[in-house]
XYZ file of C-alpha atoms in Angstrom:
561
model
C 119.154 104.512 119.922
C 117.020 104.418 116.758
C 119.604 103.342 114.474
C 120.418 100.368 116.283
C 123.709 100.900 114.587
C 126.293 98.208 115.285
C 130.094 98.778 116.799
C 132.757 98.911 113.575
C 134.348 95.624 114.187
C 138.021 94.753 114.761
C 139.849 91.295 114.032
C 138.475 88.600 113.355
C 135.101 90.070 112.995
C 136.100 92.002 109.760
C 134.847 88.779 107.656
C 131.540 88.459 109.156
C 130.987 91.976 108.883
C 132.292 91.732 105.050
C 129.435 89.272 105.219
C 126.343 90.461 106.801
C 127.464 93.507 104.564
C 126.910 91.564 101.232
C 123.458 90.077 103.073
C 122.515 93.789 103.568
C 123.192 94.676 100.066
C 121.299 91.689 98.830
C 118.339 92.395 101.486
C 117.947 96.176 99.755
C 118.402 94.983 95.653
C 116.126 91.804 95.788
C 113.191 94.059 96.877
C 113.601 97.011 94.812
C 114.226 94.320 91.458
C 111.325 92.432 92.556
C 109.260 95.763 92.466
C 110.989 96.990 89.184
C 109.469 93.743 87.568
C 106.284 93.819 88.873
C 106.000 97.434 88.158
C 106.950 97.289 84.479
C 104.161 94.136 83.965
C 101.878 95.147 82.027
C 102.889 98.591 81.965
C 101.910 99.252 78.485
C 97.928 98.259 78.954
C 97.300 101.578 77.576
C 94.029 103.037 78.972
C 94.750 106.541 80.550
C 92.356 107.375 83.216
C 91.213 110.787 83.467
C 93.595 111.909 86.537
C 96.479 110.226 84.338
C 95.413 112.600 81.318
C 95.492 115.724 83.179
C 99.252 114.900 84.329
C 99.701 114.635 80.053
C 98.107 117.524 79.022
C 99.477 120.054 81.782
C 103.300 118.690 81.762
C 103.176 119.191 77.741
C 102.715 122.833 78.092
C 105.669 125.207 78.743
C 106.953 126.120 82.435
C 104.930 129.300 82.181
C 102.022 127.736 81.331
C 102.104 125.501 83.710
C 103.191 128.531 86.031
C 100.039 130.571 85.469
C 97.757 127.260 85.736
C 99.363 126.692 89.747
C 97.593 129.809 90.565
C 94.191 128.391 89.810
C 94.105 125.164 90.253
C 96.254 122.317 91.142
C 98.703 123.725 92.736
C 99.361 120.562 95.340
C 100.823 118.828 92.161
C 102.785 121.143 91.209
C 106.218 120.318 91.399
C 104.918 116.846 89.681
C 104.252 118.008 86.824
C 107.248 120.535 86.296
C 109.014 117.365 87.059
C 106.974 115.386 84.193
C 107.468 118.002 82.179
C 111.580 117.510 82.242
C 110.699 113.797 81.632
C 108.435 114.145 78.350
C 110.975 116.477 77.026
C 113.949 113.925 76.988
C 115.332 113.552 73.782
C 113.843 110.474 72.063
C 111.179 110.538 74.811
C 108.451 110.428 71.855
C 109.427 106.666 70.495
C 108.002 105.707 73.998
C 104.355 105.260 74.182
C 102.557 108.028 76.003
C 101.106 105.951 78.573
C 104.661 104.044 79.311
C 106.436 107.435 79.342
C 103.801 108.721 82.031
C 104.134 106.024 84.791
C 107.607 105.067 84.560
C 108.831 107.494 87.052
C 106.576 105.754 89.127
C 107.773 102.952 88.777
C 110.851 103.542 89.246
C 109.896 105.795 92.204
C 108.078 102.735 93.882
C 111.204 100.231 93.287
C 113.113 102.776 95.291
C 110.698 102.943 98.005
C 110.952 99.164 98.301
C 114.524 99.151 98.917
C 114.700 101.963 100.986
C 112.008 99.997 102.927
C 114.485 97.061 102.897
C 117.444 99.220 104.059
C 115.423 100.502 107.160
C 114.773 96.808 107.892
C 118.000 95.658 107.377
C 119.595 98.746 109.388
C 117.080 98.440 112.259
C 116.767 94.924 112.875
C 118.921 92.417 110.306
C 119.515 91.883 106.439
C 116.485 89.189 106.615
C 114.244 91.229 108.173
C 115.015 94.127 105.755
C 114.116 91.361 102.514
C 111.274 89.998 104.101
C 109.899 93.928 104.443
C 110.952 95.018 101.142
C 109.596 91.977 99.123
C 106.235 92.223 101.181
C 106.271 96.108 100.364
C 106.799 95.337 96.347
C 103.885 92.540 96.509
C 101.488 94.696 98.057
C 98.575 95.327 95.849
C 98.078 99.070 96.808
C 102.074 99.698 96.017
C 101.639 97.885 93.015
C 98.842 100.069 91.674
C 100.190 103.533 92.375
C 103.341 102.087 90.790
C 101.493 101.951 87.814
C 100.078 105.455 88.080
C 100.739 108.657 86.245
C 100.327 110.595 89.220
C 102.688 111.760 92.515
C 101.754 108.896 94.801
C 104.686 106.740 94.464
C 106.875 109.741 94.311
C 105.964 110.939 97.643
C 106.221 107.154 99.156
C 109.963 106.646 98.003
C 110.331 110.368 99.718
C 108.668 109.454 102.986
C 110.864 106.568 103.113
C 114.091 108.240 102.065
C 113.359 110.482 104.960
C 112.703 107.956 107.779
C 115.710 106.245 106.613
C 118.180 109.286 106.966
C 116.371 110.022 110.199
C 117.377 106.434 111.619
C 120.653 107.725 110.631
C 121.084 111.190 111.824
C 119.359 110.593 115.104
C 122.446 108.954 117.126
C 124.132 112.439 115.841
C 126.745 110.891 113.520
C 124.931 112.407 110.198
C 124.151 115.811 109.989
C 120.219 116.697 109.381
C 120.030 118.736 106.223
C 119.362 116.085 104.012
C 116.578 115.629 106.101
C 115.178 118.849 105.788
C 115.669 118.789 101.685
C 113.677 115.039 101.821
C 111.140 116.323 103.692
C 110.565 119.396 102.103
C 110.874 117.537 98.523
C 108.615 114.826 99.570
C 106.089 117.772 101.131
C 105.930 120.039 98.034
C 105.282 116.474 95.670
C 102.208 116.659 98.074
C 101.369 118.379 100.585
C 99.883 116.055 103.223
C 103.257 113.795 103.540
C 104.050 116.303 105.650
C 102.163 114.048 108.454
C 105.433 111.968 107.899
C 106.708 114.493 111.028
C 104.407 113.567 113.877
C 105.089 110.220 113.525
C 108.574 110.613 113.449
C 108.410 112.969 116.760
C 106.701 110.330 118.555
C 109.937 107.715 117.111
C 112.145 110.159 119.197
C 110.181 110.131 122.221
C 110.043 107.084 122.401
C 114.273 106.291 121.543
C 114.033 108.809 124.316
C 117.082 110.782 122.470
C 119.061 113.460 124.196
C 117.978 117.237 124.034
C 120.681 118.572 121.611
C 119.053 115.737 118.558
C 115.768 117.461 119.651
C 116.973 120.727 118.887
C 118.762 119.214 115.529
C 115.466 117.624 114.065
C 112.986 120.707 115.193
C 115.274 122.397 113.199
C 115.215 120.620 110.346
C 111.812 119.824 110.497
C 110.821 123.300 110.713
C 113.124 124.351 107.640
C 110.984 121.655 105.937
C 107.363 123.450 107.092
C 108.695 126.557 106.125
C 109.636 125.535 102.558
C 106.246 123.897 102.008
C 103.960 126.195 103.249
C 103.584 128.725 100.475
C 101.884 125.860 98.832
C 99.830 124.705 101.557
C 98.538 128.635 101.630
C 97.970 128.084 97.687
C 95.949 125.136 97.900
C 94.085 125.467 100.431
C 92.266 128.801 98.312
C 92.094 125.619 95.999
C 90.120 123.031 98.618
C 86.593 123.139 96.066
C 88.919 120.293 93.937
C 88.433 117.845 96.743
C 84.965 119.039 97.700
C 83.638 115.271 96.715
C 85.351 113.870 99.616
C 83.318 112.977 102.874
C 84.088 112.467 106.425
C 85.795 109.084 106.749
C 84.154 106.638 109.473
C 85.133 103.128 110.502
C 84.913 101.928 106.821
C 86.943 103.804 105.479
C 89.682 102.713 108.276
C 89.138 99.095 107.632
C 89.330 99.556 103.848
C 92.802 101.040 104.161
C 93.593 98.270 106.552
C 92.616 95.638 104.015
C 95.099 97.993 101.164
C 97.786 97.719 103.787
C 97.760 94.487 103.899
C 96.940 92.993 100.810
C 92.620 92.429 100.680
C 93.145 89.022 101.264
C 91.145 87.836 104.573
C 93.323 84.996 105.571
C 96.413 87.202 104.887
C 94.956 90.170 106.624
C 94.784 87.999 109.934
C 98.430 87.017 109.447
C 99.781 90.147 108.951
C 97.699 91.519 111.771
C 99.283 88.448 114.105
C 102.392 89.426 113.082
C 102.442 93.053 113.855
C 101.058 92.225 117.046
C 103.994 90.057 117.915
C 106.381 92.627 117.001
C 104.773 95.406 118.918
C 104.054 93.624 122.228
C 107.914 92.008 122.189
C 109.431 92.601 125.889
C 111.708 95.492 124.908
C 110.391 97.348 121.883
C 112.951 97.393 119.017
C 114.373 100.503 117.209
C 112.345 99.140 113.873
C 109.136 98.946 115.720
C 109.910 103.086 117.205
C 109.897 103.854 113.795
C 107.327 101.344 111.885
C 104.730 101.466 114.434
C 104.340 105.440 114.498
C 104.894 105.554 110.459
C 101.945 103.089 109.796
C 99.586 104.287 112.439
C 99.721 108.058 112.764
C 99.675 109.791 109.695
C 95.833 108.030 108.697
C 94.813 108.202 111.874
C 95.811 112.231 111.979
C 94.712 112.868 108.475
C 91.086 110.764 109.389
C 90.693 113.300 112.187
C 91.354 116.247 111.004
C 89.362 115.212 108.128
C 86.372 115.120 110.069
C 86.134 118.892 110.188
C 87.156 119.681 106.897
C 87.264 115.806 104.536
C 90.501 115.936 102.785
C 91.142 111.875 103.411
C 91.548 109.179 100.521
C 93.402 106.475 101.191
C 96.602 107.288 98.344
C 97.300 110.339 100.227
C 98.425 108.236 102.984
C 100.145 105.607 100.732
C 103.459 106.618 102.064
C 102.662 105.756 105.923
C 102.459 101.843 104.222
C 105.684 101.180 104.657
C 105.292 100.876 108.357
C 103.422 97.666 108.036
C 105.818 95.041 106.476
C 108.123 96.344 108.966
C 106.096 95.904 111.513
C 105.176 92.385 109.799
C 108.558 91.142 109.024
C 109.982 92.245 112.953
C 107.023 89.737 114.158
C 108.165 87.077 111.834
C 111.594 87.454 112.692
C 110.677 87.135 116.435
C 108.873 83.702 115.772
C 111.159 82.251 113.463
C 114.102 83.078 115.054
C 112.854 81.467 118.486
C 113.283 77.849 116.226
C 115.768 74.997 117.051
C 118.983 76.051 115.234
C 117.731 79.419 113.692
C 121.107 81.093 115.237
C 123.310 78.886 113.427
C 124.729 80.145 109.892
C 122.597 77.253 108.563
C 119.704 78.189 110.271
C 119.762 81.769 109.621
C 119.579 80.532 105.838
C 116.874 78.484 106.319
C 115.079 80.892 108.455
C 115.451 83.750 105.537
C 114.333 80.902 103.024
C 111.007 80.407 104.939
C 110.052 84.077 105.504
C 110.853 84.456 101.412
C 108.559 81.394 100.009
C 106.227 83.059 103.387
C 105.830 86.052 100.863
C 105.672 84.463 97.605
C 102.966 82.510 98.629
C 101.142 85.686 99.764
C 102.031 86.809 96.482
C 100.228 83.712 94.633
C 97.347 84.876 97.111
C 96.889 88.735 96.079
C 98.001 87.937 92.238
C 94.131 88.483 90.819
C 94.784 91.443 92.273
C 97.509 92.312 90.388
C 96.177 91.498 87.111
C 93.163 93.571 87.684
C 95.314 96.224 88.116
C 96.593 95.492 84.758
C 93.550 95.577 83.026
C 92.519 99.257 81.424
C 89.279 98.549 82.991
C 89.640 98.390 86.221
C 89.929 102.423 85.988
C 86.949 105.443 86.226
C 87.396 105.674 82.567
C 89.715 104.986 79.744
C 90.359 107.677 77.344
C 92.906 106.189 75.490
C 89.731 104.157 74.111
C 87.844 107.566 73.801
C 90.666 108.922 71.811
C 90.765 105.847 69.480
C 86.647 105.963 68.974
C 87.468 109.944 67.973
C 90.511 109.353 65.699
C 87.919 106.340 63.965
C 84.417 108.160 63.810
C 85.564 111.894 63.362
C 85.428 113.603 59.751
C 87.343 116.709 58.338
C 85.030 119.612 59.328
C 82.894 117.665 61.882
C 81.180 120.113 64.909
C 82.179 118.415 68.152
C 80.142 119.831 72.077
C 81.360 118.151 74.836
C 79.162 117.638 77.676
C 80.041 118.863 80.214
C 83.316 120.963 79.414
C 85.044 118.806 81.773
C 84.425 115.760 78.873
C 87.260 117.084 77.198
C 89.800 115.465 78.721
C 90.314 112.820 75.902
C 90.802 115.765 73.654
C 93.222 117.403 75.831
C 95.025 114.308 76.211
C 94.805 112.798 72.968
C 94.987 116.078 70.395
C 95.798 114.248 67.483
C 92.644 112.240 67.929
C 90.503 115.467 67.512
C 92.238 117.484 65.194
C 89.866 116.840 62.299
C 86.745 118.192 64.327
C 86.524 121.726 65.478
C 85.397 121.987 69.427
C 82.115 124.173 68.911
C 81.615 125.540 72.537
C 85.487 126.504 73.033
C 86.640 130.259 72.952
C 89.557 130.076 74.749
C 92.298 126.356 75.134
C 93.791 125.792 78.474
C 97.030 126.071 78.151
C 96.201 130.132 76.595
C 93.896 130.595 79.525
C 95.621 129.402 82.511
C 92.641 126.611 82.740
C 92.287 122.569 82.857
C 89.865 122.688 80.133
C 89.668 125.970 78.634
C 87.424 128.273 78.851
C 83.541 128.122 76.553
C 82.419 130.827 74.831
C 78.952 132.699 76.124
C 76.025 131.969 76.130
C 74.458 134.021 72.807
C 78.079 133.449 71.293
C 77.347 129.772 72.128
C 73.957 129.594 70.190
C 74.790 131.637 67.320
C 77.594 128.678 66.353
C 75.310 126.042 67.115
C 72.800 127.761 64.781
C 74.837 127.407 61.768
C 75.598 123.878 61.957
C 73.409 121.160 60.979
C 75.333 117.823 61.944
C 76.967 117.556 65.347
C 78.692 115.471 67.465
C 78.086 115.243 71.244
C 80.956 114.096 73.314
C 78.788 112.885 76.462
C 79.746 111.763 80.248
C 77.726 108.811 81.828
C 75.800 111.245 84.542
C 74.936 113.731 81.985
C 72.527 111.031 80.232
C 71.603 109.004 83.565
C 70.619 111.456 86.201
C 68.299 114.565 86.278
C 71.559 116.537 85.754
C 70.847 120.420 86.371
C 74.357 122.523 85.683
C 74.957 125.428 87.339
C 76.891 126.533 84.467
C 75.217 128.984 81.934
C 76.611 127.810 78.878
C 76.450 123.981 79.917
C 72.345 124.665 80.611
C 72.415 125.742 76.763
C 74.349 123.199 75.031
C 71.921 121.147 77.099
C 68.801 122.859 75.921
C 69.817 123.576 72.478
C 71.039 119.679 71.344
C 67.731 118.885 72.809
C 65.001 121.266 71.075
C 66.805 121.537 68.140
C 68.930 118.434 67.385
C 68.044 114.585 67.045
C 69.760 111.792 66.309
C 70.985 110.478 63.235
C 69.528 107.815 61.769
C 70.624 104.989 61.222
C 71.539 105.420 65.040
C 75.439 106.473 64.934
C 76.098 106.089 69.267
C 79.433 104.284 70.368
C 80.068 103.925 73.693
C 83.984 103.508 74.734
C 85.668 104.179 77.947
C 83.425 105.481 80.030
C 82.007 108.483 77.663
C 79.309 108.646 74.919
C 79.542 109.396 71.580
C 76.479 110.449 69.391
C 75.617 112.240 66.211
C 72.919 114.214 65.608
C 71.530 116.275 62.932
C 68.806 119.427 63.293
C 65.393 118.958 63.953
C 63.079 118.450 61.182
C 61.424 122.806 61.123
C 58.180 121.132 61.103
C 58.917 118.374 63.769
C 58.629 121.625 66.765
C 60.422 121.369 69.873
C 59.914 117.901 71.791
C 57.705 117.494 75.443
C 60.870 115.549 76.812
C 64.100 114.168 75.581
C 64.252 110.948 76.267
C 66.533 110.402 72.814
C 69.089 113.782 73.723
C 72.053 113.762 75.530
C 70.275 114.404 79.236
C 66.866 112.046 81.105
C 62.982 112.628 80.296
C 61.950 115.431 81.989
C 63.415 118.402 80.531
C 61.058 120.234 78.230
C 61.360 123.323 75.681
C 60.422 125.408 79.148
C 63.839 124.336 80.694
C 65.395 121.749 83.079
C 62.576 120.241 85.573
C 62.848 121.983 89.494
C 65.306 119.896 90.457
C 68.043 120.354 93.252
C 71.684 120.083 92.256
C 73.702 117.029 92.556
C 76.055 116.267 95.330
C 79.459 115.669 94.650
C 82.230 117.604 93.233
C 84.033 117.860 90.109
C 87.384 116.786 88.136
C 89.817 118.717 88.630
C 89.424 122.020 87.715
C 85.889 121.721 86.358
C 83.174 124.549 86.866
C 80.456 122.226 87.103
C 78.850 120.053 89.393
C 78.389 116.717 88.271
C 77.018 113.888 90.585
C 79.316 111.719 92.764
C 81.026 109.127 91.081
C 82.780 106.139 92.324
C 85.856 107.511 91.742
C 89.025 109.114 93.117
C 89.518 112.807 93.040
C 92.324 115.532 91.735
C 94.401 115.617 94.271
């Protein structure tokens, strides 16, 4: 069986199950508390990152708003942000801090995934073996940061886990399978790709080698699941140009999500790797390792293939398959430890559960750099809480604002307040109006007769657009481009702050009798550009932000999805 579940004792055995049933409940509430703590540290660092600031701006707008956007753009989040939308509109929600607001649910989220992690553990294999897998879950780096994320990621990992758990359950056909179905299908429409949660659990089956009928029972559910969640696979996929910046993944890419798995930590990688192996290549295979061993490995290894005809791989889309690997880790442990002198006495069993816990907080000590880096606004793309603040400081009453490109408005978007004193030049229509990230620019001659009547403007910039040979594809972006250049300079005294990631520079017009300028080394884009127009130049690679209609070069950087 997969559930590995134990005869209801009789007797004399009632106390010792009264027992290892308080050890069980202990093995699932250490974890998740453990997590809890280390996901509210340094949760208020501030510093939105530009994926974080499209979950704020699109879950303040109204269910139809949010309705129309789904059928452009984003549609693969979705149910995330209707959900975020119910949890900024809590009464009193606006005495919380934006920023604290956005990633508690995943916090919370990723505390629950650690005890459910804990629970499969303790239900597989025994109580210590369930706390050894759900503290080594919560000290994992890679949980830590998407706990700390205003995005679905540790949504769809507590979901993922829910589901394996109830499958453990309703395989040795004492629970019925619905809730199956609804965890699967809730956990698919937070993202779509969790869905890869299903061959890995087929190949758990075949290998509990479970009778016909529980076949029949979990196609069924599983299929209700697919049906449910592929509307919005059919949606998306007419959406795919959001994650045209990702590339075929090769052997690199495998190793680096190793190293996330595990912590990044050489020495510690080699451990857990040990580990696992010990658990895997035990005599008889276990009921946790049918389930861990398939969860960890197959849904990267599927998603790394199939992403070699059409790239839709980054490693937090897989984030949910990590709970396979302290399983896997804390079954090897428990193989070696419990193979010690006395480890089957009640004394030993406490000793052995005390050594596998200081085991992990010393791997704790090991990744906690980690940790604080994660804590650190910096260690994002961008931070536009910082862009905001720069805005809110350096912005007058009646000040002319371009941003370049329109996709540079994401601090405005996110931040409102911080830009109400400026009017956005370029913008005709605002997102939320338009069914749009970013809202859509006026025209081209519409475009140059407003920057004709203004004298003093500020240019909101991104890095690229003043370090590369940036050629837009965009008409209105090639003239903002063209006109801040012939016709603008800037201000002196130099006004140019540089916060978060983005520029910020005034100019004033051109002197009439200065003339156009040969190149631009002082605008907002490289030498090399000339009153004639952008040099012959081939686009960029890359892709764009989410739901921009440019093409900016590839950045170091994760994408919308």
């Amino acid at each position: 069986m997969v559930s590995g579940r134990p005869r209801r004792p009789t007797g004399g055995a009632a106390g010792a199950a009264g027992a290892s049933g308080a050890a069980g409940v202990l093995a699932v509430a250490v974890p998740a508390a453990v997590m809890l703590g280390l996901g509210l540290w340094g949760l208020d660092r501030g510093g939105t990152w530009r994926d974080e600031a499209v979950t704020l701006q699109v879950a303040r707008r109204s269910v139809p708003q949010i309705w129309r956007l789904l059928h452009e753009v984003d549609a693969v989040h979705g149910l995330y942000y209707l959900f975020m939308h119910a949890v900024l509109a809590v009464p009193g929600a606006g005495a919380v801090a934006d920023e604290v607001l956005l990633r508690l649910p995943s916090v919370v989220a990723a505390s629950a995934a650690a005890g459910l992690v804990a629970a499969l553990g303790s239900r597989l294999a025994r109580p210590r073996v369930g706390l050894w897998a759900g503290l080594l879950y919560a000290v994992t780096p890679m949980v830590g940061h998407y706990a700390q994320e205003g995005r679905s990621y540790a949504l769809v990992a507590a979901g993922a886990a829910g589901a394996t758990l109830w499958l453990a359950k309703a395989v040795d056909g004492r629970r019925p399978w619905w809730p199956y179905a609804v965890l699967v299908a809730g956990t698919g429409l937070l993202h779509e790709l969790a869905v890869l949660m299903l061959p890995a659990h087929a190949v758990t089956l075949a290998l509990a080698r479970v009778a016909r009928r529980e076949w029949g029972r979990w196609a069924a559910a599983a299929g209700g699941a697919l049906l449910v969640v592929s509307p919005l696979a059919l949606v998306s996929g007419r959406q795919a140009g959001q994650v045209a910046w990702l590339t075929p993944p090769d052997a690199g890419a495998a190793l680096r999500l190793l190293w996330r798995f595990t912590g990044r930590a050489d020495g510690a990688l080699w451990v857990y790797l040990g580990l696992v192996v010990v658990a895997a290549t035990a005599p008889r295979r276990s009921a946790l390792v049918r389930v861990a061993l398939p969860l960890a490995v197959l849904p990267p290894l599927l998603l790394m293939a199939l992403s070699q005809v059409r790239p839709m791989y980054d490693d937090r889309y897989v984030l949910f398959a990590l709970a396979g690997a302290p399983l896997l880790a804390a079954a090897g442990a428990d193989r070696l430890l419990g193979a010690l002198p006395r480890a089957g006495t009640a004394a030993g069993a406490r000793a052995v559960a005390l050594v596998g816990g200081s085991a992990v907080a010393l791997a704790f000590v090991g990744q906690l750099p980690l940790h604080r880096l994660d804590r650190d606004p910096g260690s994002r793309p961008d931070n536009l809480t910082a862009v905001a603040a720069l805005a809110a400081r350096e912005l007058a009453p009646g000040d002319q604002v371009v941003f370049l490109p329109s996709i540079g408005r994401r601090p405005a978007l996110a931040y409102p307040r911080a830009f109400r004193r400026a009017r956005d030049l370029a913008l005709k229509t605002p997102g939320p109006a338009s069914g749009t990230l970013y809202g859509v620019e006026a025209d081209a001659p519409v475009l140059r007769r407003r920057l004709a009547a203004v004298d003093r403007l500020w240019v909101v910039a991104e890095p690229y657009v003043l370090r590369s040979r940036w050629y837009p594809g965009d008409p209105a972006e090639r003239l903002k481009l063209t006109v801040v250049n012939e016709e603008f300079v800037p201000r002196e005294p130099r006004r140019e702050f540089v916060s978060g990631g983005t520029v910020l520079r005034l100019y004033v017009r051109r002197p009439a009798a200065a003339g156009p300028p040969r190149t631009g080394p002082a605008g907002p884009f490289p030498a090399g550009w000339s009153s004639a127009g952008p040099p012959r130049v081939a686009p960029p690679a890359g892709g764009p932000a989410t739901g921009s209609r440019v093409s900016p070069p590839a950045l170091p950087r994760p994408g919308p999805w």
